[in-house]
């Protein structure tokens, strides 16, 4: 994806989340703010050349040199026409003869309703060199004849605007783009879908009035986030974060309150040690046990220095078979007082999912460990990790803990300042104020491949870059760290909170809402923009291409376990606002005697970016 200040041809400037950019406090329709770009479909032009939000006075003192801008654009166009500049991956350059031979047909302003799985794509928005959703859509429009050959090299010629700009890996059951298409063919939707892969579908195309903008006329957006319930387990007692939380609770005379807030999970880790970890430790060389435990729980061992001895075939086979020798059934994995029921109203139908794979200690395909002989210590750590992951997957959330999740989410409702939930925005920035209509959790958890999941749904007018993922992360951290719920309110103040962004894997755009625009459509004699007409097709697509993909990728990669374990062992004061001391604890220097010279991460940004590797505009 392109950086925020290098948005696509018709994209508005400013902020976006989980992908989308939307202005706060506006319920669709036409913008009344001349400084924001004027009216209707032309609204995004006013901000296209700005790299930051400017007040009217400051903006007027720095006028745009339109002549210079036009000269640059013309020079760039000449380079493209002469073949001196490389075409974007989504563009097609036809010869003059081919263009003249094609019959000219009228273009119509339309709204195109789409759905897609974001896996393998560098986000929604067009990117010159990367594979994106819009790139594949634009190429399919050209191939299906919905965009003429004369316009096949530049989406600007078709006035393409997106409703919501989703990040790398983020999915959408419903999203919308507006542009000018040739739609005389009654089978144009089917022809476009024939040119698309199974991860992208066009649900329908509706005629609109000429000033319609998918971005400007959207009232609000509804997102869903799927998260395993083990993300709400407390940090392991031997982790850096757990030790600091306990220490600071004692300093503030809040130890009793802290333990009370963790009461329903107080025995989880001790039971895990007994049922899962001890059998693994029994098979590890006694001389390596202490080192393996320290490296696994406290991340303060430099594996490269401790031993260079490679494991022989007998040792490797012995350690690799630990999970087979000490496999614990899924029935005994239920360590909490309450077990969710896998009923027919579950979010996903998993009949097509692969059988649950046995945990193993072999390197994952594509990892850096392929082709490398692991030391006995490294193999021991892999065995401990596999055992712990299995225990966490067997966790079933307690009703009291689920109630805390629900209560914490509800605190987002209303109008608040979300400068701590995005990047490059301060407390006084007006655009950091956003309106959240609701944020709720599904009452019944679902169980997929023995892992329990929660469905979180947020309905808001607009979202900023990473806002939803940071909101989810904040609630998970509040609950798992036994923090007072009121700490969430503190994040709306001028104090700075370092809030990591939760993995993109679980996020999907359910649909945008155009209620206000739909009320006016009768004046134009047009059909309403209604995703409800395609509900059956959308549900089938969501099950097959989104839900199953999320569950399958988590089963393979353990993304959520890696994310939260990484945070627990990041030796930094950044997350200590979750402690009984509050935000003041983040301003204190972490003592160096915590593991001496730390071998692990020392900044939560390192953890937040791990599932974003290669995405240039993240963070």
Coordinates of C-alpha atoms in Angstrom, one line a residue:
X1 CA 0.0 0.0 0.0
X2 CA 1.1 3.5 -0.6
X3 CA 1.9 5.8 2.3
X4 CA -1.0 7.9 3.6
X5 CA 0.2 11.0 1.8
X6 CA 0.5 9.1 -1.5
X7 CA -3.1 8.1 -1.8
X8 CA -4.7 7.0 -5.0
X9 CA -6.0 9.2 -7.8
X10 CA -9.3 10.1 -6.2
X11 CA -8.6 9.3 -2.5
X12 CA -9.2 11.9 0.1
X13 CA -6.2 13.1 2.1
X14 CA -5.8 12.6 5.8
X15 CA -6.4 9.5 7.9
X16 CA -7.7 6.0 7.4
X17 CA -8.2 2.8 9.4
X18 CA -8.0 -0.8 9.0
X19 CA -8.2 0.8 6.3
X20 CA -10.5 3.5 5.5
X21 CA -10.3 7.3 5.6
X22 CA -13.4 9.1 6.6
X23 CA -14.1 12.5 8.2
X24 CA -15.3 12.7 11.7
X25 CA -18.8 13.7 12.7
X26 CA -20.2 13.7 9.1
X27 CA -23.1 11.4 8.2
X28 CA -22.6 11.3 4.5
X29 CA -24.2 13.6 2.0
X30 CA -22.4 16.7 0.7
X31 CA -19.6 18.3 2.6
X32 CA -20.3 21.8 3.9
X33 CA -16.6 22.6 4.4
X34 CA -15.0 24.3 1.5
X35 CA -11.6 23.7 3.1
X36 CA -12.2 20.0 2.9
X37 CA -12.7 20.0 -0.8
X38 CA -16.1 21.3 -1.8
X39 CA -19.2 19.3 -2.7
X40 CA -20.2 15.8 -3.6
X41 CA -17.9 13.7 -5.7
X42 CA -15.4 16.5 -5.9
X43 CA -14.7 16.6 -2.2
X44 CA -11.6 14.5 -2.3
X45 CA -9.8 16.9 -4.7
X46 CA -9.4 19.6 -2.1
X47 CA -7.1 17.5 0.0
X48 CA -5.2 15.5 -2.6
X49 CA -2.0 17.6 -2.5
X50 CA -1.8 18.2 1.2
X51 CA 0.5 16.1 3.2
X52 CA -1.0 17.0 6.6
X53 CA -4.2 18.6 7.9
X54 CA -4.0 22.4 7.6
X55 CA -6.2 25.2 9.1
X56 CA -7.8 27.5 6.6
X57 CA -5.4 30.4 7.4
X58 CA -2.3 28.3 7.1
X59 CA -3.6 26.7 3.9
X60 CA -4.2 30.1 2.3
X61 CA -0.7 31.2 3.1
X62 CA 0.7 28.3 1.1
X63 CA -1.2 28.4 -2.2
X64 CA -0.7 25.6 -4.7
X65 CA 1.2 26.6 -7.9
X66 CA -1.4 25.1 -10.3
X67 CA 0.7 26.0 -13.4
X68 CA 3.7 24.1 -12.0
X69 CA 1.5 21.2 -11.0
X70 CA -0.1 21.0 -14.5
X71 CA 3.3 21.1 -16.1
X72 CA 4.5 18.2 -14.0
X73 CA 1.4 16.2 -14.8
X74 CA 1.8 16.8 -18.5
X75 CA 5.4 15.8 -18.4
X76 CA 4.6 12.6 -16.6
X77 CA 1.8 11.9 -19.1
X78 CA 4.2 12.4 -22.0
X79 CA 6.7 10.0 -20.5
X80 CA 4.0 7.3 -20.2
X81 CA 2.8 7.9 -23.7
X82 CA 6.3 7.6 -25.1
X83 CA 7.0 4.4 -23.2
X84 CA 9.7 6.1 -21.0
X85 CA 7.9 5.4 -17.7
X86 CA 7.0 2.0 -16.4
X87 CA 3.3 1.3 -16.3
X88 CA 1.6 0.4 -13.0
X89 CA 1.0 -3.4 -12.5
X90 CA -2.7 -2.9 -12.9
X91 CA -2.6 -0.7 -16.1
X92 CA -2.7 -1.9 -19.7
X93 CA -1.3 0.2 -22.6
X94 CA -3.1 -0.4 -25.9
X95 CA -1.8 0.8 -29.3
X96 CA -3.4 3.8 -31.0
X97 CA -4.8 1.5 -33.7
X98 CA -6.4 -0.8 -31.1
X99 CA -8.0 2.2 -29.3
X100 CA -9.4 3.7 -32.6
X101 CA -10.7 0.3 -33.6
X102 CA -12.8 -0.1 -30.5
X103 CA -16.4 1.1 -30.6
X104 CA -17.0 4.1 -28.4
X105 CA -19.7 3.6 -25.8
X106 CA -21.0 5.9 -23.1
X107 CA -19.7 5.8 -19.5
X108 CA -22.1 6.0 -16.6
X109 CA -21.4 6.9 -13.0
X110 CA -22.1 3.8 -10.9
X111 CA -21.6 2.3 -7.4
X112 CA -20.0 -1.1 -7.5
X113 CA -20.6 -3.4 -4.5
X114 CA -17.8 -5.8 -3.9
X115 CA -16.4 -8.3 -1.4
X116 CA -12.9 -9.7 -1.0
X117 CA -10.5 -11.7 1.1
X118 CA -7.4 -9.5 1.7
X119 CA -4.9 -12.4 2.3
X120 CA -2.0 -12.1 -0.2
X121 CA -2.9 -8.5 -1.1
X122 CA -1.1 -5.3 -0.2
X123 CA -4.4 -3.7 0.9
X124 CA -7.3 -2.2 -1.0
X125 CA -5.9 0.9 -2.7
X126 CA -4.1 0.9 -6.1
X127 CA -0.3 0.6 -5.8
X128 CA 2.1 1.1 -8.6
X129 CA 4.2 -2.0 -8.0
X130 CA 2.2 -4.2 -5.6
X131 CA -0.8 -6.5 -6.0
X132 CA -3.9 -4.8 -4.5
X133 CA -7.7 -5.4 -4.6
X134 CA -8.4 -2.3 -6.7
X135 CA -5.6 -3.3 -9.1
X136 CA -7.2 -6.7 -9.8
X137 CA -10.7 -5.0 -10.1
X138 CA -9.4 -2.4 -12.5
X139 CA -7.8 -5.0 -14.7
X140 CA -11.0 -7.1 -14.7
X141 CA -13.1 -4.0 -15.6
X142 CA -10.8 -3.5 -18.7
X143 CA -10.8 -7.2 -19.6
X144 CA -14.7 -7.3 -19.4
X145 CA -15.1 -4.2 -21.5
X146 CA -16.5 -2.0 -18.7
X147 CA -13.5 0.3 -19.1
X148 CA -12.4 1.3 -22.7
X149 CA -9.0 0.6 -24.0
X150 CA -8.4 4.3 -24.2
X151 CA -8.8 4.5 -20.4
X152 CA -7.1 1.2 -19.5
X153 CA -3.8 2.9 -18.5
X154 CA -5.1 5.3 -15.8
X155 CA -7.9 4.9 -13.2
X156 CA -8.1 8.7 -12.9
X157 CA -9.9 8.7 -16.3
X158 CA -12.7 6.6 -14.7
X159 CA -12.9 8.8 -11.5
X160 CA -12.4 5.8 -9.2
X161 CA -13.1 6.4 -5.6
X162 CA -13.3 3.9 -2.8
X163 CA -15.6 3.9 0.3
X164 CA -13.1 2.3 2.7
X165 CA -9.4 1.8 2.2
X166 CA -8.5 -1.4 4.0
X167 CA -4.9 -2.3 5.0
X168 CA -2.8 -5.3 4.0
X169 CA -4.5 -8.6 4.9
X170 CA -7.8 -7.0 5.9
X171 CA -11.0 -8.5 4.5
X172 CA -14.3 -7.1 3.4
X173 CA -17.7 -8.9 3.0
X174 CA -19.0 -5.6 1.6
X175 CA -17.2 -2.6 0.3
X176 CA -18.0 -0.1 -2.4
X177 CA -16.3 1.9 -5.1
X178 CA -17.7 4.6 -7.4
X179 CA -16.5 5.3 -10.9
X180 CA -17.6 5.6 -14.5
X181 CA -18.2 2.3 -16.3
X182 CA -19.6 1.1 -19.6
X183 CA -22.7 -0.9 -18.4
X184 CA -24.8 -1.4 -21.5
X185 CA -24.2 -5.2 -21.3
X186 CA -26.8 -6.7 -19.0
X187 CA -24.3 -9.5 -18.1
X188 CA -21.5 -7.1 -17.2
X189 CA -21.4 -8.3 -13.5
X190 CA -20.9 -11.9 -14.6
X191 CA -18.3 -11.0 -17.1
X192 CA -16.3 -9.0 -14.6
X193 CA -16.5 -11.9 -12.1
X194 CA -15.2 -14.3 -14.7
X195 CA -12.0 -12.1 -14.9
X196 CA -11.5 -12.1 -11.1
X197 CA -10.0 -14.8 -8.9
X198 CA -12.2 -16.4 -6.2
X199 CA -11.0 -14.0 -3.5
X200 CA -12.8 -11.0 -5.1
X201 CA -16.4 -10.8 -6.1
X202 CA -18.6 -8.0 -7.5
X203 CA -22.1 -8.3 -5.9
X204 CA -23.9 -5.7 -8.0
X205 CA -23.6 -2.4 -9.9
X206 CA -26.1 0.5 -9.4
X207 CA -26.5 3.7 -11.4
X208 CA -26.0 6.9 -9.3
X209 CA -26.2 10.6 -9.9
X210 CA -23.2 12.3 -11.4
X211 CA -21.9 13.8 -8.1
X212 CA -22.0 10.5 -6.1
X213 CA -18.8 9.7 -4.2
X214 CA -18.4 6.3 -2.5
X215 CA -16.3 8.1 0.2
X216 CA -18.3 11.3 0.7
X217 CA -21.8 9.9 0.8
X218 CA -21.1 7.0 3.2
X219 CA -22.9 7.5 6.6
X220 CA -21.0 4.9 8.6
X221 CA -19.2 1.6 8.5
X222 CA -19.6 -1.7 10.3
X223 CA -16.5 -3.8 11.0
X224 CA -16.1 -7.3 12.6
X225 CA -13.1 -8.6 14.5
X226 CA -12.6 -12.3 15.3
X227 CA -10.3 -13.0 18.2
X228 CA -9.5 -16.3 20.1
X229 CA -10.6 -16.2 23.8
X230 CA -7.1 -17.2 24.9
X231 CA -6.0 -13.6 24.1
X232 CA -7.8 -12.6 27.3
X233 CA -5.7 -14.9 29.5
X234 CA -3.3 -13.1 31.9
X235 CA 0.4 -12.9 31.0
X236 CA 2.4 -15.9 32.2
X237 CA 3.7 -15.3 35.8
X238 CA 7.3 -15.6 34.7
X239 CA 6.9 -13.0 31.9
X240 CA 8.3 -9.5 32.3
X241 CA 4.8 -7.9 32.1
X242 CA 3.3 -10.2 34.7
X243 CA 6.1 -9.5 37.2
X244 CA 5.8 -5.7 36.8
X245 CA 2.0 -5.8 37.2
X246 CA 2.4 -7.8 40.4
X247 CA 5.1 -5.5 41.7
X248 CA 3.3 -2.3 41.0
X249 CA 0.0 -3.6 42.4
X250 CA 1.9 -4.2 45.6
X251 CA 3.5 -0.7 45.5
X252 CA 0.0 0.8 45.2
X253 CA -1.6 -1.4 47.9
X254 CA -3.8 -2.8 45.2
X255 CA -2.6 -6.4 45.3
X256 CA -5.9 -7.7 46.6
X257 CA -7.9 -5.9 43.9
X258 CA -5.5 -7.0 41.2
X259 CA -5.9 -10.7 42.3
X260 CA -9.7 -10.3 42.5
X261 CA -9.8 -9.0 38.9
X262 CA -7.9 -12.1 37.8
X263 CA -9.8 -14.5 40.0
X264 CA -11.6 -16.6 37.3
X265 CA -8.2 -17.4 35.7
X266 CA -6.1 -17.6 38.8
X267 CA -5.4 -21.4 38.4
X268 CA -4.9 -21.5 34.6
X269 CA -1.1 -21.3 34.5
X270 CA -0.6 -23.7 37.4
X271 CA -2.9 -26.3 35.8
X272 CA -1.1 -25.8 32.4
X273 CA 2.3 -26.4 34.0
X274 CA 1.0 -29.6 35.6
X275 CA -0.9 -31.1 32.6
X276 CA 1.1 -29.8 29.6
X277 CA 4.6 -28.5 30.5
X278 CA 5.9 -31.1 33.0
X279 CA 5.6 -34.1 30.6
X280 CA 7.6 -32.1 28.1
X281 CA 10.3 -31.0 30.6
X282 CA 10.6 -34.6 31.7
X283 CA 11.9 -35.5 28.2
X284 CA 14.4 -32.6 28.0
X285 CA 18.1 -33.1 29.0
X286 CA 18.3 -32.1 32.7
X287 CA 21.3 -29.9 31.9
X288 CA 19.2 -27.9 29.6
X289 CA 16.0 -27.6 31.5
X290 CA 16.7 -24.3 33.4
X291 CA 18.1 -22.7 30.3
X292 CA 15.1 -23.8 28.2
X293 CA 12.7 -22.4 30.8
X294 CA 14.5 -19.1 31.1
X295 CA 14.7 -18.7 27.4
X296 CA 11.0 -19.7 26.9
X297 CA 9.4 -17.7 29.7
X298 CA 11.8 -14.8 30.2
X299 CA 13.4 -14.4 26.8
X300 CA 16.8 -13.5 28.4
X301 CA 19.0 -16.2 26.8
X302 CA 21.0 -15.6 23.7
X303 CA 20.5 -18.9 21.9
X304 CA 23.5 -18.2 19.6
X305 CA 25.9 -18.2 22.5
X306 CA 24.7 -20.9 24.8
X307 CA 25.4 -23.9 22.6
X308 CA 26.5 -24.5 19.1
X309 CA 26.2 -28.2 19.4
X310 CA 23.8 -29.5 16.8
X311 CA 21.3 -32.2 17.8
X312 CA 21.9 -35.7 16.6
X313 CA 19.2 -37.8 14.9
X314 CA 18.3 -39.8 18.0
X315 CA 17.9 -36.6 20.1
X316 CA 15.9 -34.9 17.3
X317 CA 13.5 -37.8 17.0
X318 CA 13.1 -38.0 20.8
X319 CA 12.3 -34.3 21.2
X320 CA 10.1 -34.1 18.1
X321 CA 7.9 -36.9 19.4
X322 CA 7.3 -35.3 22.8
X323 CA 3.8 -34.2 21.8
X324 CA 2.9 -37.6 20.4
X325 CA 4.0 -39.2 23.7
X326 CA 2.2 -36.7 25.9
X327 CA -0.8 -35.7 23.8
X328 CA -3.7 -34.5 26.0
X329 CA -7.2 -34.9 24.7
X330 CA -9.3 -31.9 23.9
X331 CA -11.7 -32.9 26.7
X332 CA -9.1 -32.5 29.4
X333 CA -8.0 -29.2 27.8
X334 CA -11.0 -27.5 29.3
X335 CA -9.3 -25.7 32.2
X336 CA -11.9 -23.1 32.9
X337 CA -15.2 -23.5 34.9
X338 CA -17.3 -22.7 31.7
X339 CA -17.2 -24.4 28.3
X340 CA -18.9 -22.6 25.3
X341 CA -21.1 -24.8 23.1
X342 CA -20.4 -25.2 19.5
X343 CA -24.0 -24.7 18.3
X344 CA -25.5 -24.1 14.9
X345 CA -25.5 -20.3 15.3
X346 CA -21.7 -20.3 15.2
X347 CA -20.1 -17.7 13.0
X348 CA -18.6 -20.2 10.7
X349 CA -19.4 -23.5 9.2
X350 CA -16.1 -25.5 9.5
X351 CA -17.1 -28.7 7.7
X352 CA -14.6 -27.9 5.0
X353 CA -11.7 -27.0 7.3
X354 CA -8.8 -29.5 7.6
X355 CA -8.5 -31.8 10.5
X356 CA -6.8 -30.4 13.5
X357 CA -3.1 -30.9 12.9
X358 CA -0.9 -32.5 15.6
X359 CA 1.5 -30.1 17.2
X360 CA 5.1 -30.8 16.0
X361 CA 8.5 -29.3 16.5
X362 CA 9.5 -29.3 12.8
X363 CA 10.3 -25.9 11.2
X364 CA 7.3 -24.2 9.6
X365 CA 7.5 -23.9 5.8
X366 CA 9.0 -20.6 4.9
X367 CA 10.6 -20.0 8.3
X368 CA 14.3 -19.1 8.7
X369 CA 14.9 -22.4 10.4
X370 CA 14.5 -24.5 7.2
X371 CA 17.9 -25.9 6.2
X372 CA 19.3 -25.2 9.6
X373 CA 20.3 -27.7 12.2
X374 CA 18.6 -26.8 15.5
X375 CA 20.5 -27.2 18.8
X376 CA 19.0 -29.3 21.6
X377 CA 18.1 -26.1 23.5
X378 CA 16.2 -24.7 20.5
X379 CA 14.3 -27.9 20.0
X380 CA 13.5 -28.0 23.7
X381 CA 12.1 -24.4 23.4
X382 CA 10.0 -25.4 20.4
X383 CA 8.5 -28.3 22.4
X384 CA 7.6 -26.0 25.3
X385 CA 6.0 -23.6 22.9
X386 CA 3.9 -26.3 21.3
X387 CA 2.7 -27.5 24.6
X388 CA 1.7 -24.0 25.8
X389 CA -0.1 -23.2 22.6
X390 CA -2.1 -26.4 23.0
X391 CA -3.1 -25.5 26.5
X392 CA -4.2 -22.0 25.5
X393 CA -6.3 -23.3 22.6
X394 CA -8.1 -25.5 25.2
X395 CA -9.1 -22.4 27.3
X396 CA -12.8 -21.6 27.5
X397 CA -13.7 -18.0 28.6
X398 CA -15.5 -17.6 31.9
X399 CA -18.8 -15.7 31.9
X400 CA -17.4 -13.1 34.3
X401 CA -14.4 -12.5 32.0
X402 CA -16.7 -12.2 28.9
X403 CA -18.8 -9.6 30.8
X404 CA -15.6 -7.6 31.4
X405 CA -14.8 -7.7 27.7
X406 CA -18.4 -6.5 26.9
X407 CA -18.3 -3.7 29.5
X408 CA -14.9 -2.5 28.3
X409 CA -16.0 -2.4 24.6
X410 CA -19.1 -0.4 25.6
X411 CA -16.9 2.4 26.9
X412 CA -15.9 3.3 23.3
X413 CA -19.5 4.3 22.4
X414 CA -20.0 8.1 21.9
X415 CA -17.7 10.8 20.7
X416 CA -14.1 10.7 21.9
X417 CA -10.6 11.7 21.0
X418 CA -8.7 8.8 19.5
X419 CA -5.3 10.3 19.0
X420 CA -3.8 7.4 21.0
X421 CA -5.4 4.9 18.6
X422 CA -3.7 6.0 15.4
X423 CA -0.5 7.6 14.2
X424 CA 0.7 11.2 13.7
X425 CA -2.2 12.8 15.5
X426 CA -2.1 14.9 18.7
X427 CA -4.7 15.5 21.4
X428 CA -5.6 18.9 20.0
X429 CA -6.1 17.7 16.4
X430 CA -9.9 18.0 15.6
X431 CA -9.7 15.1 13.2
X432 CA -8.8 12.8 16.0
X433 CA -12.4 13.0 17.4
X434 CA -14.5 10.1 16.2
X435 CA -18.0 8.9 16.8
X436 CA -18.6 5.2 17.7
X437 CA -22.2 4.2 17.6
X438 CA -21.7 0.8 19.2
X439 CA -19.0 -1.8 20.0
X440 CA -20.4 -5.2 21.1
X441 CA -19.2 -8.8 21.6
X442 CA -21.3 -11.8 20.5
X443 CA -23.0 -13.5 23.4
X444 CA -22.1 -17.0 22.4
X445 CA -18.4 -17.9 21.7
X446 CA -17.8 -20.3 18.9
X447 CA -15.3 -23.2 18.8
X448 CA -13.3 -23.9 15.7
X449 CA -10.6 -26.7 15.7
X450 CA -10.8 -26.7 19.5
X451 CA -10.0 -23.0 19.7
X452 CA -12.7 -20.7 21.1
X453 CA -13.4 -17.4 19.3
X454 CA -15.3 -14.2 20.0
X455 CA -16.9 -12.0 17.4
X456 CA -16.6 -8.3 18.1
X457 CA -18.6 -5.8 16.0
X458 CA -18.0 -2.0 15.9
X459 CA -20.3 0.5 14.1
X460 CA -18.8 4.0 13.6
X461 CA -19.1 7.0 11.4
X462 CA -15.4 6.9 10.4
X463 CA -12.1 5.3 11.5
X464 CA -8.5 6.3 11.4
X465 CA -5.4 4.4 10.5
X466 CA -5.2 1.3 12.8
X467 CA -7.9 2.6 15.0
X468 CA -10.1 -0.5 15.2
X469 CA -7.1 -2.8 15.7
X470 CA -5.8 -0.6 18.5
X471 CA -9.2 -0.5 20.2
X472 CA -9.4 -4.3 20.1
X473 CA -5.8 -4.5 21.5
X474 CA -6.6 -2.0 24.3
X475 CA -9.6 -4.0 25.5
X476 CA -7.7 -7.3 25.4
X477 CA -4.8 -5.8 27.4
X478 CA -7.1 -4.3 29.9
X479 CA -8.8 -7.6 30.6
X480 CA -5.8 -9.9 30.5
X481 CA -3.7 -7.5 32.7
X482 CA -6.4 -7.1 35.4
X483 CA -6.6 -3.4 34.8
X484 CA -9.3 -1.0 36.0
X485 CA -11.8 -0.4 33.2
X486 CA -11.6 3.3 33.8
X487 CA -8.1 3.3 32.4
X488 CA -9.7 3.2 28.9
X489 CA -11.2 6.7 29.6
X490 CA -7.7 8.0 30.5
X491 CA -6.6 7.2 26.9
X492 CA -8.9 10.0 25.7
X493 CA -6.9 12.6 27.6
X494 CA -3.7 14.4 26.6
X495 CA -1.6 11.7 28.1
X496 CA 0.3 9.5 25.6
X497 CA -0.5 5.8 25.6
X498 CA 1.5 3.3 23.5
X499 CA -1.2 1.0 22.2
X500 CA -0.1 -1.8 20.0
X501 CA -2.3 -2.7 17.0
X502 CA -3.8 -6.2 17.1
X503 CA -3.1 -8.6 14.2
X504 CA -4.8 -7.7 10.9
X505 CA -5.8 -11.3 10.5
X506 CA -9.1 -11.0 12.4
X507 CA -10.4 -7.8 10.9
X508 CA -13.0 -7.5 8.2
X509 CA -15.3 -4.8 6.9
X510 CA -18.8 -6.1 7.1
X511 CA -20.4 -3.3 5.1
X512 CA -20.7 0.4 4.6
X513 CA -24.0 2.2 5.3
X514 CA -25.6 4.7 2.9
X515 CA -29.0 5.4 4.6
X516 CA -29.0 9.2 4.1
X517 CA -28.1 8.9 0.4
X518 CA -30.6 6.2 -0.2
X519 CA -33.4 8.4 1.1
X520 CA -32.6 10.9 -1.6
X521 CA -32.3 8.4 -4.5
X522 CA -36.1 8.6 -5.2
X523 CA -35.4 12.1 -6.6
X524 CA -33.1 10.5 -9.2
X525 CA -35.1 7.5 -10.0
X526 CA -32.3 5.1 -9.0
X527 CA -32.1 1.9 -7.1
X528 CA -30.9 2.1 -3.5
X529 CA -27.4 0.9 -2.5
X530 CA -28.5 -2.2 -0.6
X531 CA -26.1 -5.0 0.2
X532 CA -29.1 -6.9 1.7
X533 CA -30.1 -8.0 -1.9
X534 CA -27.0 -10.1 -2.0
X535 CA -27.1 -11.5 1.5
X536 CA -27.1 -15.1 0.5
X537 CA -24.1 -14.8 -1.8
X538 CA -22.2 -12.6 0.7
X539 CA -22.7 -15.2 3.5
X540 CA -21.4 -18.0 1.4
X541 CA -18.4 -16.0 0.3
X542 CA -17.7 -14.9 3.9
X543 CA -17.8 -18.5 5.1
X544 CA -15.5 -19.8 2.3
X545 CA -13.1 -17.0 1.6
X546 CA -12.9 -15.0 4.9
X547 CA -13.9 -17.0 8.0
X548 CA -12.3 -20.3 7.0
X549 CA -9.2 -18.5 5.8
X550 CA -8.9 -16.7 9.2
X551 CA -9.3 -19.9 11.1
X552 CA -6.9 -21.8 8.8
X553 CA -4.2 -19.2 9.0
X554 CA -4.4 -18.9 12.8
X555 CA -4.2 -22.7 13.1
X556 CA -1.1 -22.7 10.9
X557 CA 0.7 -19.6 12.2
X558 CA -0.5 -19.0 15.8
X559 CA -0.5 -15.3 15.0
X560 CA -2.4 -14.2 18.2
X561 CA -0.3 -16.3 20.5
X562 CA 2.9 -14.8 19.0
X563 CA 1.5 -11.3 19.3
X564 CA 0.5 -11.3 22.9
X565 CA 3.4 -13.4 24.1
X566 CA 5.7 -10.9 22.4
X567 CA 4.0 -8.1 24.3
X568 CA 4.3 -9.9 27.6
X569 CA 8.1 -10.2 27.2
X570 CA 8.9 -6.8 25.8
X571 CA 11.2 -5.2 28.4
X572 CA 9.8 -1.8 28.3
X573 CA 7.7 0.5 30.5
X574 CA 5.4 1.4 27.5
X575 CA 2.6 -0.9 28.6
X576 CA 2.8 -0.2 32.3
X577 CA -0.2 2.1 32.1
X578 CA -2.1 -1.2 32.5
X579 CA -0.7 -1.5 36.0
X580 CA -2.3 -0.3 39.3
X581 CA 0.0 2.8 39.1
X582 CA -1.4 3.9 35.8
X583 CA 0.2 6.1 33.1
X584 CA 2.8 7.4 35.6
X585 CA 4.5 4.0 35.5
X586 CA 5.3 4.5 31.8
X587 CA 7.5 7.5 32.6
X588 CA 9.8 5.5 34.8
X589 CA 13.0 3.9 33.5
X590 CA 12.9 0.1 33.6
X591 CA 15.6 -1.3 35.9
X592 CA 18.4 -3.1 34.2
X593 CA 18.5 -5.9 36.7
X594 CA 15.4 -7.4 34.9
X595 CA 17.4 -10.0 33.0
X596 CA 20.6 -7.9 32.9
X597 CA 21.2 -7.2 29.3
X598 CA 17.9 -8.1 27.7
X599 CA 18.0 -10.4 24.7
X600 CA 14.3 -9.9 23.8
X601 CA 12.4 -6.9 22.4
X602 CA 12.5 -3.6 24.1
X603 CA 9.8 -1.7 22.2
X604 CA 6.2 -2.8 21.5
X605 CA 6.5 -1.5 17.9
X606 CA 8.7 -4.5 17.2
X607 CA 5.9 -6.8 18.2
X608 CA 3.1 -4.8 16.5
X609 CA 4.9 -4.9 13.1
X610 CA 5.6 -8.6 13.0
X611 CA 2.5 -9.5 11.1
X612 CA 3.0 -6.6 8.8
X613 CA 6.4 -7.5 7.4
X614 CA 7.0 -5.9 4.1
X615 CA 4.1 -3.5 4.3
X616 CA 5.7 -0.2 3.8
X617 CA 3.1 2.1 5.1
X618 CA 2.4 0.4 8.4
X619 CA 3.0 2.1 11.8

